Coordinates of C-alpha atoms and ligand atoms in Angstrom, one line a residue:
M1 CA -66.9 -113.0 32.6
K2 CA -68.9 -113.9 29.5
N3 CA -71.6 -114.5 32.1
L4 CA -71.6 -110.7 32.7
V5 CA -72.4 -110.1 29.0
D6 CA -75.4 -112.4 29.2
M7 CA -76.5 -110.7 32.4
L8 CA -76.2 -107.3 30.8
E9 CA -78.3 -108.5 27.8
Q10 CA -81.0 -110.0 30.0
N11 CA -81.3 -107.3 32.7
R12 CA -80.2 -104.3 30.5
T13 CA -77.9 -103.2 33.3
L14 CA -75.3 -104.4 35.7
N15 CA -74.4 -103.3 39.2
N16 CA -71.4 -101.0 39.8
E17 CA -69.0 -103.8 40.5
D18 CA -70.0 -105.9 37.4
F19 CA -69.9 -102.8 35.1
Y20 CA -66.4 -102.1 36.5
A21 CA -65.3 -105.7 35.9
L22 CA -66.6 -105.7 32.3
L23 CA -65.0 -102.3 31.6
S24 CA -61.6 -103.4 32.9
C25 CA -61.6 -106.8 31.2
D26 CA -59.3 -107.0 28.2
D27 CA -59.7 -110.7 27.5
T28 CA -60.4 -110.7 23.7
E29 CA -62.8 -113.7 24.1
V30 CA -65.0 -111.6 26.3
T31 CA -64.8 -108.4 24.2
E32 CA -65.5 -110.4 21.0
Y33 CA -68.5 -112.0 22.7
L34 CA -69.8 -108.6 23.9
K35 CA -69.5 -107.3 20.3
Q36 CA -71.3 -110.4 18.9
R37 CA -74.2 -110.1 21.3
A38 CA -74.5 -106.3 20.6
T39 CA -74.5 -106.9 16.9
S40 CA -77.1 -109.6 17.2
V41 CA -79.4 -107.3 19.1
R42 CA -78.8 -104.5 16.7
K43 CA -79.6 -106.8 13.7
E44 CA -82.8 -108.1 15.3
I45 CA -84.1 -104.5 15.5
Y46 CA -82.4 -102.5 12.7
G47 CA -81.1 -105.3 10.4
T48 CA -78.1 -104.1 8.5
D49 CA -79.6 -100.6 8.0
V50 CA -77.4 -97.6 8.8
Y51 CA -79.2 -94.2 9.3
I52 CA -77.6 -91.0 8.1
R53 CA -77.9 -87.5 9.5
G54 CA -76.8 -84.5 7.6
L55 CA -74.8 -82.4 10.0
I56 CA -74.9 -78.6 9.4
E57 CA -72.3 -76.9 11.6
F58 CA -73.8 -73.4 11.4
T59 CA -71.7 -71.4 13.9
N60 CA -68.5 -71.9 15.7
Y61 CA -69.0 -68.9 18.0
C62 CA -69.4 -70.1 21.5
K63 CA -69.9 -68.3 24.8
N64 CA -68.7 -71.3 26.7
D65 CA -65.1 -72.2 27.7
C66 CA -65.1 -76.0 28.1
L67 CA -61.6 -77.0 28.6
Y68 CA -61.5 -79.8 26.0
C69 CA -63.1 -77.9 23.1
G70 CA -61.4 -76.3 20.2
I71 CA -64.1 -73.7 19.7
R72 CA -64.1 -72.5 23.4
R73 CA -64.3 -68.8 23.6
S74 CA -60.8 -68.4 24.9
N75 CA -59.3 -69.9 21.8
K76 CA -58.2 -66.8 20.0
N77 CA -56.8 -68.9 17.1
A78 CA -60.2 -70.2 16.1
A79 CA -61.4 -68.5 12.9
R80 CA -65.0 -67.7 13.7
Y81 CA -67.9 -68.0 11.2
R82 CA -71.6 -68.0 11.0
L83 CA -73.8 -69.3 8.3
D84 CA -76.7 -67.2 7.2
D85 CA -80.2 -68.6 6.7
E86 CA -79.6 -68.9 2.9
Q87 CA -76.5 -70.9 3.4
I88 CA -78.2 -73.2 5.9
Y89 CA -81.1 -73.8 3.4
N90 CA -78.6 -74.5 0.6
C91 CA -76.9 -77.2 2.8
A92 CA -80.3 -78.8 3.4
E93 CA -81.2 -78.7 -0.3
T94 CA -77.9 -80.4 -1.2
G95 CA -78.5 -82.9 1.6
Y96 CA -82.0 -83.7 0.5
K97 CA -80.9 -84.4 -3.0
L98 CA -78.3 -86.7 -1.6
G99 CA -80.9 -88.7 0.3
F100 CA -80.7 -87.2 3.8
R101 CA -84.0 -87.1 5.7
T102 CA -82.6 -85.8 9.0
F103 CA -80.8 -82.5 9.3
V104 CA -78.8 -81.7 12.4
L105 CA -78.2 -78.1 13.2
Q106 CA -75.2 -78.0 15.4
G107 CA -73.4 -75.0 16.7
G108 CA -71.6 -73.4 19.7
E109 CA -73.7 -71.4 22.2
D110 CA -73.9 -68.4 20.0
M111 CA -76.2 -65.6 21.3
Y112 CA -76.4 -64.1 17.8
Y113 CA -79.0 -66.8 17.0
T114 CA -81.9 -65.7 19.1
D115 CA -84.8 -68.1 19.9
S116 CA -86.9 -66.5 17.2
K117 CA -84.1 -66.9 14.6
I118 CA -83.7 -70.5 15.5
A119 CA -87.4 -71.1 15.4
H120 CA -87.6 -69.4 12.0
I121 CA -84.9 -71.6 10.6
V122 CA -86.5 -74.8 12.0
S123 CA -90.0 -73.9 10.7
T124 CA -88.6 -73.0 7.3
L125 CA -86.8 -76.3 7.0
K126 CA -89.9 -78.3 8.2
E127 CA -92.1 -76.5 5.6
A128 CA -89.7 -77.1 2.8
Y129 CA -89.0 -80.8 3.8
P130 CA -92.0 -82.1 5.7
D131 CA -90.7 -85.6 5.4
C132 CA -87.5 -84.8 7.3
A133 CA -86.6 -84.6 10.9
V134 CA -84.8 -81.6 12.3
T135 CA -82.4 -82.1 15.2
L136 CA -80.9 -79.3 17.2
S137 CA -77.6 -79.4 19.0
I138 CA -77.1 -75.9 20.3
G139 CA -76.4 -76.4 24.0
E140 CA -78.0 -75.4 27.3
K141 CA -81.1 -73.2 27.1
S142 CA -84.1 -72.5 29.2
R143 CA -87.1 -74.7 29.2
E144 CA -89.0 -71.9 27.4
S145 CA -86.5 -71.7 24.6
Y146 CA -86.6 -75.5 24.2
K147 CA -90.4 -75.2 23.9
T148 CA -90.2 -72.5 21.3
Y149 CA -88.0 -74.6 19.1
F150 CA -90.2 -77.6 19.6
N151 CA -93.3 -75.7 18.7
A152 CA -91.5 -74.5 15.6
G153 CA -91.2 -78.2 14.6
A154 CA -87.8 -79.4 16.0
D155 CA -88.0 -83.2 16.5
R156 CA -84.8 -84.1 18.3
Y157 CA -82.2 -82.6 20.5
L158 CA -78.6 -83.7 21.1
L159 CA -76.9 -82.5 24.3
R160 CA -74.1 -84.7 25.7
H161 CA -74.1 -84.8 29.5
E162 CA -70.2 -85.2 29.1
T163 CA -69.8 -87.0 32.5
A164 CA -72.3 -87.9 35.2
N165 CA -69.9 -87.3 38.0
N166 CA -70.0 -83.8 39.6
A167 CA -66.3 -83.7 40.5
H168 CA -65.3 -84.9 37.0
Y169 CA -67.7 -82.4 35.4
A170 CA -66.0 -79.6 37.3
K171 CA -62.6 -80.6 36.0
L172 CA -63.7 -80.4 32.4
H173 CA -65.8 -77.2 32.6
P174 CA -65.5 -73.7 33.9
K175 CA -67.4 -73.0 37.1
E176 CA -70.4 -71.3 35.3
L177 CA -71.4 -74.7 34.0
S178 CA -72.9 -77.4 36.2
L179 CA -73.9 -81.0 35.7
E180 CA -77.1 -80.2 37.5
N181 CA -78.2 -77.7 34.9
R182 CA -77.1 -80.1 32.1
K183 CA -79.3 -82.8 33.5
R184 CA -82.2 -80.3 34.0
C185 CA -81.9 -79.5 30.3
L186 CA -82.0 -83.2 29.3
Y187 CA -85.1 -83.9 31.5
D188 CA -86.8 -80.7 30.2
L189 CA -86.2 -81.7 26.6
K190 CA -87.5 -85.2 27.2
D191 CA -90.6 -83.9 29.0
I192 CA -91.4 -81.4 26.2
G193 CA -91.5 -84.3 23.8
Y194 CA -88.2 -84.3 21.9
Q195 CA -86.3 -87.4 21.0
V196 CA -83.3 -86.8 23.2
G197 CA -79.6 -87.7 22.9
C198 CA -77.1 -87.6 25.7
G199 CA -73.5 -88.8 25.7
F200 CA -69.9 -88.4 26.7
M201 CA -66.3 -88.5 25.5
V202 CA -64.4 -91.7 26.1
G203 CA -61.1 -91.1 27.7
S204 CA -61.7 -87.5 28.6
P205 CA -59.0 -86.1 31.0
F206 CA -59.4 -87.4 34.6
Q207 CA -62.1 -89.9 33.6
T208 CA -61.9 -93.1 35.6
L209 CA -63.6 -96.4 34.9
Q210 CA -65.8 -95.6 38.0
N211 CA -66.9 -92.4 36.2
I212 CA -67.9 -94.5 33.2
T213 CA -70.1 -96.7 35.3
E214 CA -71.8 -93.6 36.5
D215 CA -72.3 -92.5 32.9
L216 CA -73.9 -95.9 32.2
H217 CA -76.2 -95.6 35.2
F218 CA -77.2 -92.1 34.1
I219 CA -78.0 -93.3 30.6
G220 CA -80.0 -96.2 32.1
E221 CA -82.0 -93.6 34.2
L222 CA -82.6 -91.1 31.4
E223 CA -83.4 -93.7 28.8
P224 CA -82.5 -91.4 25.9
H225 CA -83.4 -92.2 22.3
M226 CA -79.9 -91.5 21.2
V227 CA -76.4 -91.7 22.8
G228 CA -73.4 -90.0 21.3
I229 CA -70.1 -91.3 22.4
G230 CA -66.7 -90.8 20.8
P231 CA -63.1 -90.7 21.9
F232 CA -61.7 -87.5 23.5
I233 CA -59.1 -86.1 21.1
P234 CA -56.9 -83.2 22.3
H235 CA -57.0 -79.9 20.5
K236 CA -53.7 -78.0 20.3
D237 CA -55.2 -74.6 21.4
T238 CA -56.9 -75.8 24.6
P239 CA -55.7 -76.5 28.2
F240 CA -55.9 -80.2 27.4
A241 CA -53.5 -80.0 24.4
G242 CA -51.1 -82.4 26.1
K243 CA -53.6 -85.0 27.3
A244 CA -53.9 -88.5 26.0
P245 CA -56.7 -89.3 23.6
G246 CA -59.4 -91.9 24.3
T247 CA -58.9 -95.3 22.8
L248 CA -60.6 -97.2 20.0
E249 CA -61.0 -100.3 22.1
M250 CA -62.8 -98.6 25.0
T251 CA -65.1 -96.6 22.6
V252 CA -66.1 -99.7 20.7
K253 CA -66.6 -101.7 23.9
L254 CA -68.9 -98.9 25.2
L255 CA -70.9 -98.9 22.0
S256 CA -71.6 -102.6 22.5
I257 CA -72.5 -102.1 26.2
I258 CA -74.9 -99.3 25.4
R259 CA -76.6 -101.3 22.6
L260 CA -77.2 -104.1 25.1
M261 CA -78.6 -101.6 27.7
L262 CA -80.9 -99.8 25.2
P263 CA -81.6 -102.2 22.3
Y264 CA -83.5 -99.6 20.3
V265 CA -81.1 -96.8 20.9
L266 CA -79.9 -94.7 17.9
L267 CA -76.1 -94.9 18.3
P268 CA -73.7 -93.1 16.0
A269 CA -70.3 -94.3 14.9
T270 CA -68.9 -90.8 15.4
T271 CA -66.5 -88.7 13.3
A272 CA -64.2 -88.6 16.3
L273 CA -64.0 -92.4 16.1
G274 CA -63.2 -92.2 12.4
T275 CA -60.5 -89.7 13.3
I276 CA -58.5 -91.9 15.7
H277 CA -58.6 -94.9 13.4
P278 CA -59.0 -95.1 9.6
K279 CA -61.6 -97.8 10.0
G280 CA -63.0 -96.4 13.3
R281 CA -66.6 -95.8 12.0
E282 CA -66.8 -99.3 10.4
M283 CA -65.6 -100.8 13.7
G284 CA -68.2 -98.8 15.6
I285 CA -71.0 -100.1 13.3
M286 CA -69.7 -103.6 13.7
A287 CA -69.9 -103.2 17.5
G288 CA -73.6 -102.2 17.5
A289 CA -73.8 -98.6 16.3
N290 CA -76.5 -97.8 13.6
V291 CA -76.0 -94.2 12.6
V292 CA -73.4 -92.1 10.8
M293 CA -73.4 -88.3 10.6
P294 CA -71.6 -87.0 7.5
N295 CA -71.0 -83.3 7.2
L296 CA -73.2 -81.1 5.0
S297 CA -71.5 -77.8 6.0
P298 CA -70.0 -75.8 3.1
S299 CA -66.4 -76.9 2.4
D300 CA -65.0 -73.5 3.2
V301 CA -66.2 -73.5 6.8
R302 CA -65.4 -77.2 7.6
K303 CA -61.9 -76.5 8.6
K304 CA -63.1 -74.0 11.1
Y305 CA -65.4 -76.2 13.0
L306 CA -62.6 -78.0 14.8
L307 CA -63.5 -79.3 18.2
Y308 CA -60.3 -81.5 18.2
D309 CA -57.2 -81.9 16.0
N310 CA -57.0 -83.9 12.7
K311 CA -60.7 -84.1 12.2
I312 CA -61.6 -86.1 9.1
C313 CA -63.8 -85.1 6.2
T314 CA -63.0 -81.4 6.4
G315 CA -62.0 -81.0 2.8
D316 CA -64.6 -83.1 1.1
E317 CA -67.9 -82.1 -0.5
A318 CA -71.0 -83.6 1.0
A319 CA -71.5 -85.8 -2.1
E320 CA -68.0 -87.3 -1.8
C321 CA -68.5 -88.0 1.9
I322 CA -71.8 -89.8 1.4
R323 CA -70.4 -91.9 -1.5
C324 CA -67.3 -92.7 0.6
L325 CA -69.5 -93.8 3.6
Q326 CA -71.8 -95.8 1.3
M327 CA -68.7 -97.8 0.1
R328 CA -67.4 -98.1 3.6
M329 CA -70.7 -99.5 5.0
E330 CA -71.2 -101.9 2.0
S331 CA -67.7 -103.2 2.5
I332 CA -68.8 -104.5 5.9
G333 CA -72.2 -105.7 4.9
Y334 CA -74.3 -102.8 6.0
H335 CA -76.4 -100.4 4.0
I336 CA -77.1 -96.7 4.2
V337 CA -80.9 -96.2 4.0
Q338 CA -82.8 -93.1 2.9
S339 CA -85.2 -92.4 5.8
R340 CA -85.7 -90.2 8.8
G341 CA -84.3 -93.0 10.8
D342 CA -86.5 -92.8 13.9
S343 CA -86.0 -95.1 16.8
K344 CA -88.0 -98.3 16.3
K345 CA -89.2 -98.2 19.9
I346 CA -92.8 -97.3 20.0
Ligands
5AD401 N1 -62.6 -84.4 21.5 C1 -63.6 -85.2 21.2 N2 -64.9 -84.7 21.3 C2 -65.1 -83.4 21.7 N3 -66.2 -82.7 21.9 C3 -65.8 -81.4 22.2 N4 -64.5 -81.3 22.2 C4 -64.0 -82.6 21.9 C5 -62.7 -83.1 21.8 N5 -61.6 -82.4 22.0 C6 -67.5 -83.3 21.8 C7 -68.3 -83.0 23.1 C8 -69.5 -82.2 22.6 C9 -69.6 -82.6 21.2 C10 -70.3 -81.6 20.3 O1 -68.3 -82.8 20.8 O2 -68.7 -84.2 23.8 O3 -70.6 -82.4 23.4
FES402 FE1 -66.2 -88.1 4.5 FE2 -65.2 -90.6 3.8 S1 -67.0 -90.0 4.9 S2 -64.6 -88.6 3.1

């Protein structure tokens, strides 16, 4: 079985059967070896550097109704909010002083923010902070819209594919949404010139190991610059309230597998991973992740951007979070660096 890990490292992929065998293997000797190889590859390329992204959750209005998500439009219990331009710039200013050189504007699919409003926010941030990268994470849009934001200066775009299997996709989403359009978005984004991130939830309802192998093959095909994966965590006001969460073990294993598939990839140890285990983010970093994304949103709105239950860091100021993360990373021998944190792949 250790052989499979070596094959994965050499060939950067495995066939279906071998991926399946590796995913279903719970022999600790094998999982430890996988982690060790992934860490070694990570250290060769990124050393012990950890990149930070300042996450600005600027709206929790959403026109979509994804069954897993706490800010789905049918959730009448969600207290909705929008940040105005001034509030967004204030978050960035605070973030810049704390050493952030990437800002991630994340929100629901909120039609209030027209393309020109988004473009204006992006270009204002790029003018004020020319040494920073701006990442958008605002869902499915037309190719034209993506071009507009890119021309305004957006550098990166995060859009998780959620699952690469059509039937599984249909179980997680209402019928207006399709995997086909999601993939179209990702390929358009890449083609336009963005650094692109896809990803999926680990242990989402109805997900099989076979589905995960399909996710891995899709990631191999797309060759994204970033991959966001974190455990599924049920939210009490969604149809998936009673479903089981994803596990720490599977998430950490997948981080290592993805590091071996795409050695240069930017791979966050997500807040969701930190939510299911108090040391989840540290374990993610020790398995091959190289990014953390602390929250820069104003404290009063943090408790409202709840995609899942028990989310961490919803009460803390940005400064506290960054100090906390610095200590956490140092405690495992890694170091937060002040840089845009671009992929080292040229
Ligand atoms: N648990 C974990 N992750 C979630 N997301 C949405 N809802 C949940 C949940 N209940 C993830 C999705 C989305 C990203 C912004 O957050 O993968 O793409
Ligand atoms: Fe937010 Fe620790 S990272 S409090």
